[in-house]
Amino acid sequence: MTVAASTGAGLALRRDGAVLHLAGPLDRAAASAAWPRLLPLLDGTQVLDLSAVTALDSAGLALLAETVARLSAQGAAPTIEGRPAGLAELCAAYRLDAGLGYADQTA
């Protein structure tokens, strides 16, 4: 079953089975518009596909990190597919690991 939702800010959300696809810019405007449309798509999501994300800023990263945290709280171990430009740098700046969770700070 496929479910699609447009955020009105250039970001498209599409759920296809256990995969949640995000496409377009994931910036502050898109993140704000996406959140209420994203929440109903989370139940059963196991994969976040970011391969079509064209731009990412810190607000977009915050949305992704909160999405992963909510999925983890539901018992899912979500995987991330695709690495949009800037993701690695933002994760390093905010001390997030490759799975968008907070990196172990015991070291």
mmCIF file of N, CA and C in Angstrom:
data_model
loop_
_atom_site.group_PDB
_atom_site.id
_atom_site.type_symbol
_atom_site.label_atom_id
_atom_site.label_comp_id
_atom_site.label_asym_id
_atom_site.label_seq_id
_atom_site.Cartn_x
_atom_site.Cartn_y
_atom_site.Cartn_z
ATOM 1 N N MET A 1 0.842 -1.181 0.000
ATOM 2 C CA MET A 1 0.000 0.000 0.000
ATOM 3 C C MET A 1 0.880 1.234 0.000
ATOM 4 N N THR A 2 0.568 2.187 -0.854
ATOM 5 C CA THR A 2 1.322 3.423 -0.946
ATOM 6 C C THR A 2 0.460 4.576 -0.475
ATOM 7 N N VAL A 3 1.039 5.414 0.391
ATOM 8 C CA VAL A 3 0.368 6.610 0.888
ATOM 9 C C VAL A 3 1.289 7.781 0.595
ATOM 10 N N ALA A 4 0.751 8.845 0.003
ATOM 11 C CA ALA A 4 1.559 10.015 -0.329
ATOM 12 C C ALA A 4 0.974 11.250 0.328
ATOM 13 N N ALA A 5 1.857 12.181 0.669
ATOM 14 C CA ALA A 5 1.429 13.447 1.258
ATOM 15 C C ALA A 5 2.382 14.534 0.800
ATOM 16 N N SER A 6 1.831 15.616 0.313
ATOM 17 C CA SER A 6 2.637 16.769 -0.047
ATOM 18 C C SER A 6 2.645 17.714 1.139
ATOM 19 N N THR A 7 3.783 18.343 1.380
ATOM 20 C CA THR A 7 3.872 19.260 2.508
ATOM 21 C C THR A 7 3.564 20.688 2.117
ATOM 22 N N GLY A 8 3.485 20.978 0.839
ATOM 23 C CA GLY A 8 3.254 22.346 0.403
ATOM 24 C C GLY A 8 4.506 23.197 0.453
ATOM 25 N N ALA A 9 5.625 22.655 0.891
ATOM 26 C CA ALA A 9 6.873 23.404 0.973
ATOM 27 C C ALA A 9 7.950 22.763 0.093
ATOM 28 N N GLY A 10 7.529 22.014 -0.916
ATOM 29 C CA GLY A 10 8.473 21.401 -1.833
ATOM 30 C C GLY A 10 8.927 20.015 -1.440
ATOM 31 N N LEU A 11 8.602 19.573 -0.233
ATOM 32 C CA LEU A 11 8.987 18.238 0.217
ATOM 33 C C LEU A 11 7.805 17.293 0.021
ATOM 34 N N ALA A 12 8.084 16.151 -0.574
ATOM 35 C CA ALA A 12 7.051 15.133 -0.757
ATOM 36 C C ALA A 12 7.349 13.956 0.159
ATOM 37 N N LEU A 13 6.312 13.428 0.774
ATOM 38 C CA LEU A 13 6.406 12.251 1.625
ATOM 39 C C LEU A 13 5.605 11.141 0.971
ATOM 40 N N ARG A 14 6.199 9.947 0.933
ATOM 41 C CA ARG A 14 5.479 8.812 0.355
ATOM 42 C C ARG A 14 5.841 7.573 1.151
ATOM 43 N N ARG A 15 4.825 6.882 1.614
ATOM 44 C CA ARG A 15 5.027 5.645 2.357
ATOM 45 C C ARG A 15 4.693 4.498 1.439
ATOM 46 N N ASP A 16 5.635 3.604 1.251
ATOM 47 C CA ASP A 16 5.461 2.435 0.409
ATOM 48 C C ASP A 16 5.852 1.222 1.244
ATOM 49 N N GLY A 17 4.851 0.536 1.786
ATOM 50 C CA GLY A 17 5.137 -0.567 2.700
ATOM 51 C C GLY A 17 5.803 -0.039 3.954
ATOM 52 N N ALA A 18 6.958 -0.576 4.287
ATOM 53 C CA ALA A 18 7.684 -0.157 5.480
ATOM 54 C C ALA A 18 8.672 0.973 5.205
ATOM 55 N N VAL A 19 8.687 1.475 3.958
ATOM 56 C CA VAL A 19 9.645 2.511 3.563
ATOM 57 C C VAL A 19 8.946 3.860 3.465
ATOM 58 N N LEU A 20 9.505 4.846 4.165
ATOM 59 C CA LEU A 20 9.031 6.223 4.080
ATOM 60 C C LEU A 20 10.027 6.991 3.217
ATOM 61 N N HIS A 21 9.564 7.439 2.058
ATOM 62 C CA HIS A 21 10.401 8.171 1.109
ATOM 63 C C HIS A 21 10.208 9.669 1.326
ATOM 64 N N LEU A 22 11.297 10.408 1.390
ATOM 65 C CA LEU A 22 11.260 11.861 1.450
ATOM 66 C C LEU A 22 11.945 12.369 0.191
ATOM 67 N N ALA A 23 11.325 13.342 -0.476
ATOM 68 C CA ALA A 23 11.883 13.865 -1.724
ATOM 69 C C ALA A 23 11.722 15.374 -1.776
ATOM 70 N N GLY A 24 12.807 16.048 -2.134
ATOM 71 C CA GLY A 24 12.794 17.499 -2.240
ATOM 72 C C GLY A 24 13.621 18.122 -1.129
ATOM 73 N N PRO A 25 13.509 19.430 -0.970
ATOM 74 C CA PRO A 25 14.294 20.105 0.063
ATOM 75 C C PRO A 25 13.746 19.834 1.460
ATOM 76 N N LEU A 26 14.637 19.571 2.384
ATOM 77 C CA LEU A 26 14.252 19.356 3.783
ATOM 78 C C LEU A 26 14.926 20.455 4.602
ATOM 79 N N ASP A 27 14.325 21.635 4.523
ATOM 80 C CA ASP A 27 14.828 22.800 5.233
ATOM 81 C C ASP A 27 13.807 23.231 6.280
ATOM 82 N N ARG A 28 14.010 24.384 6.890
ATOM 83 C CA ARG A 28 13.143 24.836 7.982
ATOM 84 C C ARG A 28 11.682 24.913 7.559
ATOM 85 N N ALA A 29 11.413 25.508 6.409
ATOM 86 C CA ALA A 29 10.029 25.641 5.947
ATOM 87 C C ALA A 29 9.405 24.266 5.684
ATOM 88 N N ALA A 30 10.164 23.404 5.040
ATOM 89 C CA ALA A 30 9.647 22.066 4.727
ATOM 90 C C ALA A 30 9.449 21.243 5.999
ATOM 91 N N ALA A 31 10.380 21.341 6.940
ATOM 92 C CA ALA A 31 10.266 20.570 8.183
ATOM 93 C C ALA A 31 9.031 20.987 8.961
ATOM 94 N N SER A 32 8.786 22.281 9.042
ATOM 95 C CA SER A 32 7.603 22.774 9.763
ATOM 96 C C SER A 32 6.317 22.275 9.122
ATOM 97 N N ALA A 33 6.272 22.312 7.804
ATOM 98 C CA ALA A 33 5.077 21.870 7.090
ATOM 99 C C ALA A 33 4.941 20.344 7.100
ATOM 100 N N ALA A 34 6.062 19.638 7.140
ATOM 101 C CA ALA A 34 6.036 18.178 7.019
ATOM 102 C C ALA A 34 5.600 17.472 8.293
ATOM 103 N N TRP A 35 5.929 18.049 9.449
ATOM 104 C CA TRP A 35 5.726 17.312 10.702
ATOM 105 C C TRP A 35 4.310 16.773 10.873
ATOM 106 N N PRO A 36 3.252 17.580 10.733
ATOM 107 C CA PRO A 36 1.908 17.022 10.944
ATOM 108 C C PRO A 36 1.521 15.964 9.906
ATOM 109 N N ARG A 37 2.105 16.017 8.720
ATOM 110 C CA ARG A 37 1.804 15.029 7.680
ATOM 111 C C ARG A 37 2.657 13.774 7.832
ATOM 112 N N LEU A 38 3.785 13.933 8.505
ATOM 113 C CA LEU A 38 4.697 12.817 8.697
ATOM 114 C C LEU A 38 4.224 11.869 9.796
ATOM 115 N N LEU A 39 3.694 12.415 10.864
ATOM 116 C CA LEU A 39 3.314 11.599 12.032
ATOM 117 C C LEU A 39 2.412 10.420 11.699
ATOM 118 N N PRO A 40 1.351 10.603 10.892
ATOM 119 C CA PRO A 40 0.491 9.448 10.596
ATOM 120 C C PRO A 40 1.169 8.377 9.738
ATOM 121 N N LEU A 41 2.299 8.712 9.130
ATOM 122 C CA LEU A 41 2.995 7.756 8.270
ATOM 123 C C LEU A 41 4.017 6.902 9.023
ATOM 124 N N LEU A 42 4.232 7.194 10.303
ATOM 125 C CA LEU A 42 5.305 6.527 11.041
ATOM 126 C C LEU A 42 4.994 5.100 11.462
ATOM 127 N N ASP A 43 3.761 4.801 11.804
ATOM 128 C CA ASP A 43 3.427 3.470 12.309
ATOM 129 C C ASP A 43 3.790 2.405 11.281
ATOM 130 N N GLY A 44 4.727 1.549 11.636
ATOM 131 C CA GLY A 44 5.160 0.487 10.737
ATOM 132 C C GLY A 44 6.342 0.853 9.852
ATOM 133 N N THR A 45 6.780 2.100 9.898
ATOM 134 C CA THR A 45 7.937 2.500 9.097
ATOM 135 C C THR A 45 9.192 1.866 9.665
ATOM 136 N N GLN A 46 10.004 1.291 8.788
ATOM 137 C CA GLN A 46 11.267 0.672 9.191
ATOM 138 C C GLN A 46 12.461 1.268 8.455
ATOM 139 N N VAL A 47 12.187 1.964 7.343
ATOM 140 C CA VAL A 47 13.259 2.533 6.526
ATOM 141 C C VAL A 47 12.907 3.972 6.189
ATOM 142 N N LEU A 48 13.874 4.872 6.370
ATOM 143 C CA LEU A 48 13.738 6.249 5.887
ATOM 144 C C LEU A 48 14.598 6.370 4.646
ATOM 145 N N ASP A 49 13.965 6.619 3.512
ATOM 146 C CA ASP A 49 14.693 6.761 2.251
ATOM 147 C C ASP A 49 14.905 8.246 1.984
ATOM 148 N N LEU A 50 16.143 8.694 2.112
ATOM 149 C CA LEU A 50 16.501 10.098 1.911
ATOM 150 C C LEU A 50 17.196 10.323 0.577
ATOM 151 N N SER A 51 17.209 9.324 -0.284
ATOM 152 C CA SER A 51 17.976 9.417 -1.522
ATOM 153 C C SER A 51 17.493 10.532 -2.453
ATOM 154 N N ALA A 52 16.262 10.998 -2.299
ATOM 155 C CA ALA A 52 15.750 12.072 -3.157
ATOM 156 C C ALA A 52 15.667 13.419 -2.430
ATOM 157 N N VAL A 53 16.262 13.514 -1.240
ATOM 158 C CA VAL A 53 16.310 14.795 -0.530
ATOM 159 C C VAL A 53 17.357 15.654 -1.223
ATOM 160 N N THR A 54 16.949 16.842 -1.669
ATOM 161 C CA THR A 54 17.821 17.690 -2.477
ATOM 162 C C THR A 54 18.576 18.738 -1.677
ATOM 163 N N ALA A 55 18.108 19.055 -0.489
ATOM 164 C CA ALA A 55 18.777 20.037 0.377
ATOM 165 C C ALA A 55 18.419 19.691 1.814
ATOM 166 N N LEU A 56 19.344 19.967 2.720
ATOM 167 C CA LEU A 56 19.132 19.635 4.119
ATOM 168 C C LEU A 56 19.761 20.719 4.983
ATOM 169 N N ASP A 57 19.024 21.185 5.980
ATOM 170 C CA ASP A 57 19.594 22.113 6.953
ATOM 171 C C ASP A 57 19.364 21.557 8.354
ATOM 172 N N SER A 58 19.723 22.330 9.371
ATOM 173 C CA SER A 58 19.638 21.824 10.746
ATOM 174 C C SER A 58 18.204 21.532 11.170
ATOM 175 N N ALA A 59 17.244 22.285 10.679
ATOM 176 C CA ALA A 59 15.841 22.001 11.012
ATOM 177 C C ALA A 59 15.410 20.674 10.389
ATOM 178 N N GLY A 60 15.855 20.417 9.180
ATOM 179 C CA GLY A 60 15.565 19.140 8.538
ATOM 180 C C GLY A 60 16.212 17.982 9.282
ATOM 181 N N LEU A 61 17.436 18.191 9.738
ATOM 182 C CA LEU A 61 18.108 17.164 10.523
ATOM 183 C C LEU A 61 17.359 16.902 11.825
ATOM 184 N N ALA A 62 16.873 17.963 12.456
ATOM 185 C CA ALA A 62 16.105 17.808 13.697
ATOM 186 C C ALA A 62 14.850 16.977 13.450
ATOM 187 N N LEU A 63 14.171 17.224 12.333
ATOM 188 C CA LEU A 63 12.981 16.435 11.990
ATOM 189 C C LEU A 63 13.361 14.970 11.819
ATOM 190 N N LEU A 64 14.463 14.713 11.123
ATOM 191 C CA LEU A 64 14.890 13.331 10.908
ATOM 192 C C LEU A 64 15.271 12.647 12.222
ATOM 193 N N ALA A 65 16.002 13.350 13.072
ATOM 194 C CA ALA A 65 16.417 12.767 14.349
ATOM 195 C C ALA A 65 15.201 12.470 15.230
ATOM 196 N N GLU A 66 14.238 13.365 15.259
ATOM 197 C CA GLU A 66 13.018 13.132 16.054
ATOM 198 C C GLU A 66 12.211 11.973 15.459
ATOM 199 N N THR A 67 12.180 11.874 14.147
ATOM 200 C CA THR A 67 11.486 10.759 13.489
ATOM 201 C C THR A 67 12.117 9.435 13.894
ATOM 202 N N VAL A 68 13.444 9.366 13.847
ATOM 203 C CA VAL A 68 14.153 8.144 14.250
ATOM 204 C C VAL A 68 13.899 7.839 15.722
ATOM 205 N N ALA A 69 13.912 8.865 16.567
ATOM 206 C CA ALA A 69 13.658 8.654 18.000
ATOM 207 C C ALA A 69 12.256 8.096 18.227
ATOM 208 N N ARG A 70 11.277 8.623 17.524
ATOM 209 C CA ARG A 70 9.902 8.115 17.680
ATOM 210 C C ARG A 70 9.765 6.689 17.170
ATOM 211 N N LEU A 71 10.400 6.386 16.053
ATOM 212 C CA LEU A 71 10.356 5.018 15.534
ATOM 213 C C LEU A 71 11.037 4.056 16.507
ATOM 214 N N SER A 72 12.159 4.476 17.065
ATOM 215 C CA SER A 72 12.873 3.637 18.032
ATOM 216 C C SER A 72 12.023 3.406 19.274
ATOM 217 N N ALA A 73 11.304 4.437 19.704
ATOM 218 C CA ALA A 73 10.431 4.309 20.879
ATOM 219 C C ALA A 73 9.283 3.337 20.621
ATOM 220 N N GLN A 74 8.925 3.159 19.356
ATOM 221 C CA GLN A 74 7.873 2.209 18.981
ATOM 222 C C GLN A 74 8.432 0.791 18.849
ATOM 223 N N GLY A 75 9.736 0.643 19.047
ATOM 224 C CA GLY A 75 10.350 -0.670 18.958
ATOM 225 C C GLY A 75 10.986 -0.970 17.618
ATOM 226 N N ALA A 76 10.949 -0.026 16.708
ATOM 227 C CA ALA A 76 11.565 -0.222 15.396
ATOM 228 C C ALA A 76 13.055 0.094 15.485
ATOM 229 N N ALA A 77 13.826 -0.485 14.617
ATOM 230 C CA ALA A 77 15.235 -0.155 14.470
ATOM 231 C C ALA A 77 15.392 0.398 13.060
ATOM 232 N N PRO A 78 14.986 1.652 12.858
ATOM 233 C CA PRO A 78 14.933 2.178 11.496
ATOM 234 C C PRO A 78 16.311 2.277 10.842
ATOM 235 N N THR A 79 16.318 2.014 9.548
ATOM 236 C CA THR A 79 17.538 2.195 8.776
ATOM 237 C C THR A 79 17.372 3.418 7.894
ATOM 238 N N ILE A 80 18.500 4.003 7.538
ATOM 239 C CA ILE A 80 18.526 5.206 6.714
ATOM 240 C C ILE A 80 19.119 4.829 5.367
ATOM 241 N N GLU A 81 18.406 5.135 4.306
ATOM 242 C CA GLU A 81 18.921 4.925 2.950
ATOM 243 C C GLU A 81 19.132 6.290 2.315
ATOM 244 N N GLY A 82 20.245 6.448 1.661
ATOM 245 C CA GLY A 82 20.562 7.711 1.004
ATOM 246 C C GLY A 82 21.254 8.663 1.960
ATOM 247 N N ARG A 83 22.144 9.441 1.434
ATOM 248 C CA ARG A 83 22.900 10.416 2.220
ATOM 249 C C ARG A 83 22.900 11.743 1.477
ATOM 250 N N PRO A 84 21.911 12.608 1.770
ATOM 251 C CA PRO A 84 21.874 13.896 1.092
ATOM 252 C C PRO A 84 23.109 14.735 1.404
ATOM 253 N N ALA A 85 23.449 15.631 0.497
ATOM 254 C CA ALA A 85 24.582 16.533 0.700
ATOM 255 C C ALA A 85 24.411 17.279 2.016
ATOM 256 N N GLY A 86 25.465 17.320 2.795
ATOM 257 C CA GLY A 86 25.456 18.028 4.063
ATOM 258 C C GLY A 86 25.068 17.185 5.258
ATOM 259 N N LEU A 87 24.547 15.991 5.037
ATOM 260 C CA LEU A 87 24.096 15.160 6.160
ATOM 261 C C LEU A 87 25.252 14.804 7.085
ATOM 262 N N ALA A 88 26.354 14.361 6.535
ATOM 263 C CA ALA A 88 27.487 13.954 7.371
ATOM 264 C C ALA A 88 28.005 15.125 8.202
ATOM 265 N N GLU A 89 28.105 16.291 7.599
ATOM 266 C CA GLU A 89 28.604 17.463 8.312
ATOM 267 C C GLU A 89 27.652 17.880 9.428
ATOM 268 N N LEU A 90 26.354 17.871 9.151
ATOM 269 C CA LEU A 90 25.373 18.225 10.178
ATOM 270 C C LEU A 90 25.370 17.200 11.313
ATOM 271 N N CYS A 91 25.474 15.929 10.969
ATOM 272 C CA CYS A 91 25.523 14.897 12.006
ATOM 273 C C CYS A 91 26.747 15.094 12.894
ATOM 274 N N ALA A 92 27.875 15.410 12.298
ATOM 275 C CA ALA A 92 29.086 15.642 13.091
ATOM 276 C C ALA A 92 28.908 16.864 13.990
ATOM 277 N N ALA A 93 28.333 17.924 13.464
ATOM 278 C CA ALA A 93 28.153 19.153 14.244
ATOM 279 C C ALA A 93 27.221 18.939 15.428
ATOM 280 N N TYR A 94 26.200 18.105 15.254
ATOM 281 C CA TYR A 94 25.229 17.870 16.318
ATOM 282 C C TYR A 94 25.464 16.557 17.057
ATOM 283 N N ARG A 95 26.586 15.926 16.771
ATOM 284 C CA ARG A 95 26.993 14.686 17.438
ATOM 285 C C ARG A 95 25.967 13.569 17.301
ATOM 286 N N LEU A 96 25.489 13.396 16.074
ATOM 287 C CA LEU A 96 24.585 12.298 15.762
ATOM 288 C C LEU A 96 25.360 11.219 15.023
ATOM 289 N N ASP A 97 24.982 9.971 15.243
ATOM 290 C CA ASP A 97 25.647 8.877 14.552
ATOM 291 C C ASP A 97 24.999 8.655 13.181
ATOM 292 N N ALA A 98 25.458 7.661 12.468
ATOM 293 C CA ALA A 98 24.955 7.396 11.121
ATOM 294 C C ALA A 98 23.483 7.028 11.104
ATOM 295 N N GLY A 99 22.967 6.531 12.229
ATOM 296 C CA GLY A 99 21.552 6.181 12.338
ATOM 297 C C GLY A 99 20.697 7.330 12.844
ATOM 298 N N LEU A 100 21.286 8.522 12.953
ATOM 299 C CA LEU A 100 20.620 9.761 13.389
ATOM 300 C C LEU A 100 20.222 9.757 14.859
ATOM 301 N N GLY A 101 20.899 8.925 15.632
ATOM 302 C CA GLY A 101 20.732 8.955 17.082
ATOM 303 C C GLY A 101 21.935 9.657 17.679
ATOM 304 N N TYR A 102 21.823 10.051 18.925
ATOM 305 C CA TYR A 102 22.961 10.715 19.559
ATOM 306 C C TYR A 102 24.115 9.748 19.703
ATOM 307 N N ALA A 103 25.285 10.207 19.288
ATOM 308 C CA ALA A 103 26.483 9.386 19.366
ATOM 309 C C ALA A 103 26.868 9.165 20.819
ATOM 310 N N ASP A 104 27.473 8.038 21.073
ATOM 311 C CA ASP A 104 27.931 7.707 22.419
ATOM 312 C C ASP A 104 28.963 8.739 22.855
ATOM 313 N N GLN A 105 28.714 9.377 23.966
ATOM 314 C CA GLN A 105 29.599 10.427 24.433
ATOM 315 C C GLN A 105 30.468 9.966 25.600
ATOM 316 N N THR A 106 30.613 8.662 25.797
ATOM 317 C CA THR A 106 31.413 8.152 26.903
ATOM 318 C C THR A 106 32.891 8.156 26.590
ATOM 319 N N ALA A 107 33.256 8.333 25.353
ATOM 320 C CA ALA A 107 34.676 8.299 24.970
ATOM 321 C C ALA A 107 35.375 9.588 25.317
#
